[in-house]
Short mmCIF file of C-alpha atoms in Angstrom, two decimals:
data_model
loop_
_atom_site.label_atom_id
_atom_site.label_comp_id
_atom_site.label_asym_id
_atom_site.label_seq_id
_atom_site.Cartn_x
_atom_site.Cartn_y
_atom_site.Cartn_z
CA UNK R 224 0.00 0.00 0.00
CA UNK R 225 2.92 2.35 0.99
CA UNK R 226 4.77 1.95 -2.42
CA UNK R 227 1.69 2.32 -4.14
CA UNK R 228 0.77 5.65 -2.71
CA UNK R 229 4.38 6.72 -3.03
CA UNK R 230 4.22 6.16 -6.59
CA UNK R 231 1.19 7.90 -7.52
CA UNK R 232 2.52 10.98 -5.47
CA UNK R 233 5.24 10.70 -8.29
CA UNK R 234 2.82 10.03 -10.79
CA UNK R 235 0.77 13.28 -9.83
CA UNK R 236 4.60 15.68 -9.17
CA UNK R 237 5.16 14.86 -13.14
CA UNK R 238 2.21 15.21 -14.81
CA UNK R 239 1.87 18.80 -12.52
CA UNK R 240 5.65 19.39 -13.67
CA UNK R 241 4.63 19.16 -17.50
CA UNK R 242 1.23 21.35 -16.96
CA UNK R 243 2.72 24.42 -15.07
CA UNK R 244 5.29 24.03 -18.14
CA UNK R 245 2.39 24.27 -20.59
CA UNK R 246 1.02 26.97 -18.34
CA UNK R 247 3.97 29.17 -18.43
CA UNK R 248 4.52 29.24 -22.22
CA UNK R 249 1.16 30.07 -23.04
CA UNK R 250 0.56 33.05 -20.37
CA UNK R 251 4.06 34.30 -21.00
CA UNK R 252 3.82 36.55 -17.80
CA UNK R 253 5.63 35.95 -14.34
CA UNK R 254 3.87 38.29 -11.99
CA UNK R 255 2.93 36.43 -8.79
CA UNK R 256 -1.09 36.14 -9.57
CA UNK R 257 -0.51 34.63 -12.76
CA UNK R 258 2.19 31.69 -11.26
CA UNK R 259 0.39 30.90 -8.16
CA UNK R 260 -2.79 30.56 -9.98
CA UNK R 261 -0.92 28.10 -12.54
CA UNK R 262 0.41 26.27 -10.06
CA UNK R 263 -2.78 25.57 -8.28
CA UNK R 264 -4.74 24.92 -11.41
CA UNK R 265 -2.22 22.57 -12.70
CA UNK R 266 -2.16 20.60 -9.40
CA UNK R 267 -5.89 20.36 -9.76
CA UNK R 268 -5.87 19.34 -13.49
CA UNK R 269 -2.77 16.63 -12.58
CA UNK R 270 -4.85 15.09 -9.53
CA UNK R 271 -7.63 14.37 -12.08
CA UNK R 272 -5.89 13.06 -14.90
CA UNK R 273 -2.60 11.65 -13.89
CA UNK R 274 -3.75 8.16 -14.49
CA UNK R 275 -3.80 8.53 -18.00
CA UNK R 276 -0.52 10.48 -18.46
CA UNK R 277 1.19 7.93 -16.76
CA UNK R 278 -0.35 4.32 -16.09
CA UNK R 279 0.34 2.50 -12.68
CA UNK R 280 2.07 -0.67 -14.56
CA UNK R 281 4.72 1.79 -15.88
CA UNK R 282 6.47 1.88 -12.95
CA UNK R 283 9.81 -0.01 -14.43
CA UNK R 284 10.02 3.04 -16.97
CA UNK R 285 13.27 4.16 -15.82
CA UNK R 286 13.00 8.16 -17.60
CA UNK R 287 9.60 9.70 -16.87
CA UNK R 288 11.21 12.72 -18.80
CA UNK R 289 12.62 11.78 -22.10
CA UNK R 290 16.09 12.43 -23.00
CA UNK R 291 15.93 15.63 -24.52
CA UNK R 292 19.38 15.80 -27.18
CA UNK R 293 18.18 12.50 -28.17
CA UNK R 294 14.37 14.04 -28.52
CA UNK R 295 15.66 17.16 -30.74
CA UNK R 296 17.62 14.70 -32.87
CA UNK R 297 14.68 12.20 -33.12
CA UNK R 298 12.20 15.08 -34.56
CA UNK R 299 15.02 16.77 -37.12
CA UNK R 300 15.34 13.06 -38.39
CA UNK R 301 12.10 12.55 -38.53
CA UNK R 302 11.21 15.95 -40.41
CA UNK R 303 14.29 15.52 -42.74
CA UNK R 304 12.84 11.47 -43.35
CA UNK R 305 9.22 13.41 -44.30
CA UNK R 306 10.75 15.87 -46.80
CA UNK R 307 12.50 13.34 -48.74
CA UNK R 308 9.96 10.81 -48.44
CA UNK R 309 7.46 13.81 -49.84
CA UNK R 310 8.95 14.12 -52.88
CA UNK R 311 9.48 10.21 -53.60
CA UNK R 312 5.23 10.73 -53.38
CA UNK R 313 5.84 13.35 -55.51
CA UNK R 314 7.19 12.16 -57.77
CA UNK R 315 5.02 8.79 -57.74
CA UNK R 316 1.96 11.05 -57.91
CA UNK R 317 3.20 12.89 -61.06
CA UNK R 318 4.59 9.39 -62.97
CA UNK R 319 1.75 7.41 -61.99
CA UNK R 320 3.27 4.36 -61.05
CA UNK R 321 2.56 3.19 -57.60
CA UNK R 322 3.07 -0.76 -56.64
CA UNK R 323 0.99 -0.68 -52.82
CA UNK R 324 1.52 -3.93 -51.03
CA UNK R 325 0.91 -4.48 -47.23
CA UNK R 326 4.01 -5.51 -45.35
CA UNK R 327 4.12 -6.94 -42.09
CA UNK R 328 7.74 -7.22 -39.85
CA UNK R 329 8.35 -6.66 -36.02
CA UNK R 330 9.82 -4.11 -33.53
CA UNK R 331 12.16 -4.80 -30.92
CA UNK R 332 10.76 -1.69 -28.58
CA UNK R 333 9.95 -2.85 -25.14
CA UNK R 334 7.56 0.23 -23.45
CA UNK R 335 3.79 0.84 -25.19
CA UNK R 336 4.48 4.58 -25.42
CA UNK R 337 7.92 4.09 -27.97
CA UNK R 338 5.74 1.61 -29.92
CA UNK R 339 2.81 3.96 -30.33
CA UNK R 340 5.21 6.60 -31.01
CA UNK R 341 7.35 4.22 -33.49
CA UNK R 342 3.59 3.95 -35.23
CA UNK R 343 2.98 7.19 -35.26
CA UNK R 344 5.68 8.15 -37.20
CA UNK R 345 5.48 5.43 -39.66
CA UNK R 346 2.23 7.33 -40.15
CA UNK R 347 3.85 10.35 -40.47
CA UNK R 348 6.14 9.78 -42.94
CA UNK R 349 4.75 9.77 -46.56
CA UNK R 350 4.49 6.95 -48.51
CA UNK R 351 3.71 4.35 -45.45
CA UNK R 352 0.26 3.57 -43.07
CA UNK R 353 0.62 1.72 -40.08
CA UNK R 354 -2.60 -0.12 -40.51
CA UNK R 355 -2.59 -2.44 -37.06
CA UNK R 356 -0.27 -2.72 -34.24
CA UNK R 357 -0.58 -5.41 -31.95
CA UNK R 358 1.91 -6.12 -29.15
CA UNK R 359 5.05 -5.94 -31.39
CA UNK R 360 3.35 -7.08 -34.95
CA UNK R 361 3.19 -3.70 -37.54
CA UNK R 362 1.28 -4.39 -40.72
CA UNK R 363 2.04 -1.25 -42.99
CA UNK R 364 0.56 -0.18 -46.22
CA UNK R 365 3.39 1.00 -47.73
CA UNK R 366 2.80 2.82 -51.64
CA UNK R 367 6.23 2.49 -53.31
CA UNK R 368 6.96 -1.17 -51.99
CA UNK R 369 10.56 -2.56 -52.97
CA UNK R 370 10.22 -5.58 -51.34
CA UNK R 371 7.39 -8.04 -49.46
CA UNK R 372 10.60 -9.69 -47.22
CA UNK R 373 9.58 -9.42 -43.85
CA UNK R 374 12.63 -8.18 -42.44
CA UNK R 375 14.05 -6.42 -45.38
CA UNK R 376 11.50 -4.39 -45.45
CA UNK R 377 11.09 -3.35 -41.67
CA UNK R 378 14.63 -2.22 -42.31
CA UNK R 379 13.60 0.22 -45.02
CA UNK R 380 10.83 1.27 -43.41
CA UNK R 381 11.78 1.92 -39.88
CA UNK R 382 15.31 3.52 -41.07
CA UNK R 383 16.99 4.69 -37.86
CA UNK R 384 13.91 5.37 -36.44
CA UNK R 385 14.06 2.24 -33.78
CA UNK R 386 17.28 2.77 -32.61
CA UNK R 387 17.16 6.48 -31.77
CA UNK R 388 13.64 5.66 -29.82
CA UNK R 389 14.90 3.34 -27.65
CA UNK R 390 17.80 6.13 -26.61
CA UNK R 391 15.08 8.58 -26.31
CA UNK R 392 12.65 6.62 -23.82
CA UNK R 393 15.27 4.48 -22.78
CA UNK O 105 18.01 35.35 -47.15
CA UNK O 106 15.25 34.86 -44.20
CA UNK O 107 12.44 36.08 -46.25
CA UNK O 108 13.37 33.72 -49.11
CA UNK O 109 13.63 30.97 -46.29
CA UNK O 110 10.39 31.77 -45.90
CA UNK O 111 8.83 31.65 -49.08
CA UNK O 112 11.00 28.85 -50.05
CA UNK O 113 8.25 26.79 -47.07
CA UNK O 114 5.16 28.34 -48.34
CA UNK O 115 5.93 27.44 -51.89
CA UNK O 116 6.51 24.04 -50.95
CA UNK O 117 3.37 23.86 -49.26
CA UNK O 118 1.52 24.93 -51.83
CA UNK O 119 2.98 22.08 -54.57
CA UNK O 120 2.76 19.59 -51.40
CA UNK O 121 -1.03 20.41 -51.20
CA UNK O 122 -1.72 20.29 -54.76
CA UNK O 123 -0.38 17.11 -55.32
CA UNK O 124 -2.32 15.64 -52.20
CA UNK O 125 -5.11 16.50 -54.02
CA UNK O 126 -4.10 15.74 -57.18
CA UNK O 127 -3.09 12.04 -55.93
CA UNK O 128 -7.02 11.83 -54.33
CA UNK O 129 -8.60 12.17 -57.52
CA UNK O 130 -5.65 9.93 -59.70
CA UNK O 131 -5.11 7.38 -57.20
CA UNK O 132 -7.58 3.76 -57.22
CA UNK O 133 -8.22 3.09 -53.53
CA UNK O 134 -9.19 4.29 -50.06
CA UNK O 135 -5.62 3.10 -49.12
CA UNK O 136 -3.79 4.58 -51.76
CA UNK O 137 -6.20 7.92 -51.83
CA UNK O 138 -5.75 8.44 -47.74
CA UNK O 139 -1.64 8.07 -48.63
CA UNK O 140 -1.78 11.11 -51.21
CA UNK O 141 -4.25 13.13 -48.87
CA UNK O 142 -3.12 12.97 -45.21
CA UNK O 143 0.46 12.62 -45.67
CA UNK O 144 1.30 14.92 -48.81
CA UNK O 145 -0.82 17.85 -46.97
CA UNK O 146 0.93 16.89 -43.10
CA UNK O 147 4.09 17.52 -44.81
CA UNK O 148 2.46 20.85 -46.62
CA UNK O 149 0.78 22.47 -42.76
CA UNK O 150 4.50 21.77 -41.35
CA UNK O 151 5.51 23.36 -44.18
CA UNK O 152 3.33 26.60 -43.09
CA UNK O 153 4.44 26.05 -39.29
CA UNK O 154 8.08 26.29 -39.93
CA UNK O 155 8.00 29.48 -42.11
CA UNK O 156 5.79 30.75 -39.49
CA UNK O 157 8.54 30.19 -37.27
CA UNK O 158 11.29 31.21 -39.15
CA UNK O 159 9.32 34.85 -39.68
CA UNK O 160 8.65 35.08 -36.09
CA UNK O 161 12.06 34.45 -34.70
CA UNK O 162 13.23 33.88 -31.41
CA UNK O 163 10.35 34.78 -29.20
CA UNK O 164 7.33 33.18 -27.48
CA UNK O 165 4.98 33.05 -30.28
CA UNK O 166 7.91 30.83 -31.68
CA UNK O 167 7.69 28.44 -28.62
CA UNK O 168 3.58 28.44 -28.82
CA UNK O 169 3.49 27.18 -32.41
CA UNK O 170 6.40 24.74 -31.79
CA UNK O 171 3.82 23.27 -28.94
CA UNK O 172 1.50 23.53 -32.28
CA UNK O 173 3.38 21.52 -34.31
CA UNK O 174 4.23 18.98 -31.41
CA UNK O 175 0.32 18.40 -31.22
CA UNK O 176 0.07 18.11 -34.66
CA UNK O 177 2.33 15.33 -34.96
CA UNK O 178 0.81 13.77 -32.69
CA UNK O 179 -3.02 13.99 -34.00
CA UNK O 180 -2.43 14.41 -37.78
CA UNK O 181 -1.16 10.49 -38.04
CA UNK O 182 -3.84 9.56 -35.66
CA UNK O 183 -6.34 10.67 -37.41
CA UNK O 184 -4.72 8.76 -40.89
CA UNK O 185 -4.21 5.47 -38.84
CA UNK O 186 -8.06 5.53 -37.84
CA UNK O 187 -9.36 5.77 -41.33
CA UNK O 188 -6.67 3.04 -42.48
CA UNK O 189 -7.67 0.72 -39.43
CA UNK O 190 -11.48 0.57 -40.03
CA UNK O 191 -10.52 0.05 -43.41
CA UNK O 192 -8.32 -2.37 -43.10
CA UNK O 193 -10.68 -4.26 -40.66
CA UNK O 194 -13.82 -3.52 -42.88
CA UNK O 195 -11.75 -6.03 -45.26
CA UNK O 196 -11.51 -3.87 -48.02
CA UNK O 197 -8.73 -5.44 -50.35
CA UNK O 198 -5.95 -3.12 -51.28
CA UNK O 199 -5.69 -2.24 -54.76
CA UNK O 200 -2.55 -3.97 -56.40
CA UNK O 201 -0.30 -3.23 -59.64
CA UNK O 202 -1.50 -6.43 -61.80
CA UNK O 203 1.98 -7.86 -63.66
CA UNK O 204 1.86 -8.43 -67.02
CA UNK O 205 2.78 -12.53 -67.80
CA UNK O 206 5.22 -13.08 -69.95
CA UNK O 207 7.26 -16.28 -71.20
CA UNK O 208 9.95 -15.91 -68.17
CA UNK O 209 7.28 -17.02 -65.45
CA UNK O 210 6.38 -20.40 -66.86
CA UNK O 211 10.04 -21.64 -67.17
CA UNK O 212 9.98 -22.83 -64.02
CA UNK O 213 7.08 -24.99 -64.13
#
């Protein structure tokens, strides 16, 4: 019982850590009525909700913030990876020749969050639909398709993306 | 050389747009169609959020539409993955390039 209440006293510090954070960038002022009010209002938000920012069985998650170097790198990757995927569509769009073929492969991410977020960008990136994600199964609709090998294929599709996620959420 | 940074983005997310649509009406399938649409025009809005922030500079209007754009990733592909997924469990069949036979593929047989 003791650990348990322990741990959601951490659970509720976080999520009231990332709300004032919110809170501060979007007032933009630091006069006392404005930060106390934040502070109480993001306590009060964060005692509501924590259980969805951060779910009991996460408790092995080592960083509850994410690395942030290996964040910043993650999202210039991932917006350089959209640009030149873009014009590949581009391009497609304008020849007309598209070859779509589902592909299925695997992910060797551990935590939910880097899998929904290794999904996510799949989505992201042009050219590629995550259409189902269960436990560490993708199947991907993927419009340009060199290949239908399993493995081959994860490897074009996922890039570098795996590797730098599991820095960034450990 | 900042304001042709800037236009530089908008111009690409103008061609980025037009081809999304484009793509809709060329393309065969909801698969294919929801590729050309949700993608191409993701790329083209983050297209419109970095010039933003590239005019505004270094201030806090730059930090509120980086939070923008951090939400956006988030619920753009979200939004794309939901369509796909009820398609894909509806059953619908993707569409697929048919290959044209020729004498090489019945050597083997």
């Amino acid at each position: 019982m003791r650990v348990r209440s322990k741990w959601k006293l951490v659970r509720i510090l976080f999520t009231t850590i990332w709300l004032y954070g919110g809170w501060l960038l979007y007032t933009g002022s630091f006069e006392a009525i404005s930060l106390s009010l934040g502070a109480i209002a993001s306590l009060f938000v964060a005692i509501i909700t924590y259980d969805l920012f951060i779910a009991e069985y996460e408790a092995a998650r080592k960083g509850l913030l994410v690395r942030i170097h290996y964040g910043i790198l993650y999202l210039l990757y991932l917006l350089a990876q959209m640009y030149l995927s873009s014009f590949a569509v581009l391009i497609n769009i304008l020849r007309g020749n598209i070859n779509p073929r589902v592909v299925h492969f695997r992910t060797r991410l551990h935590s939910d969050l880097a899998r929904v977020l290794l999904a996510t960008s799949i989505t992201l990136t042009p050219g590629t639909i995550a259409l189902e994600l269960q436990e560490d199964h993708l199947i991907v609709h993927w419009l340009d398709a060199k290949t239908l090998h399993s493995k081959y294929a994860g490897i074009l599709i996922k890039g570098k993306m795996e590797t730098l996620l599991s820095r960034v959420l450990l | 050389m900042i304001e042709g940074l800037v236009y530089i983005f908008l111009f690409l997310a103008a061609v980025f747009n037009l081809m999304g649509l484009v793509g809709i009406l060329l393309f065969p399938d909801p698969y294919t169609r929801l590729q050309a649409s949700s993608t191409c025009s993701t790329t083209a809005v983050i297209s419109v959020f970095i010039a933003v922030m590239i005019e505004a500079g270094f201030s806090a209007i730059t930090g509120k539409v980086l939070v923008i754009t951090l939400f956006f990733f988030v619920s753009s592909p979200v939004g794309a993955h939901i369509i796909a997924r009820y398609a894909w469990n509806m059953g619908i069949v993707p569409w697929r390039k048919l290959r044209k036979l020729s004498s090489k593929d019945f050597l083997h047989d």
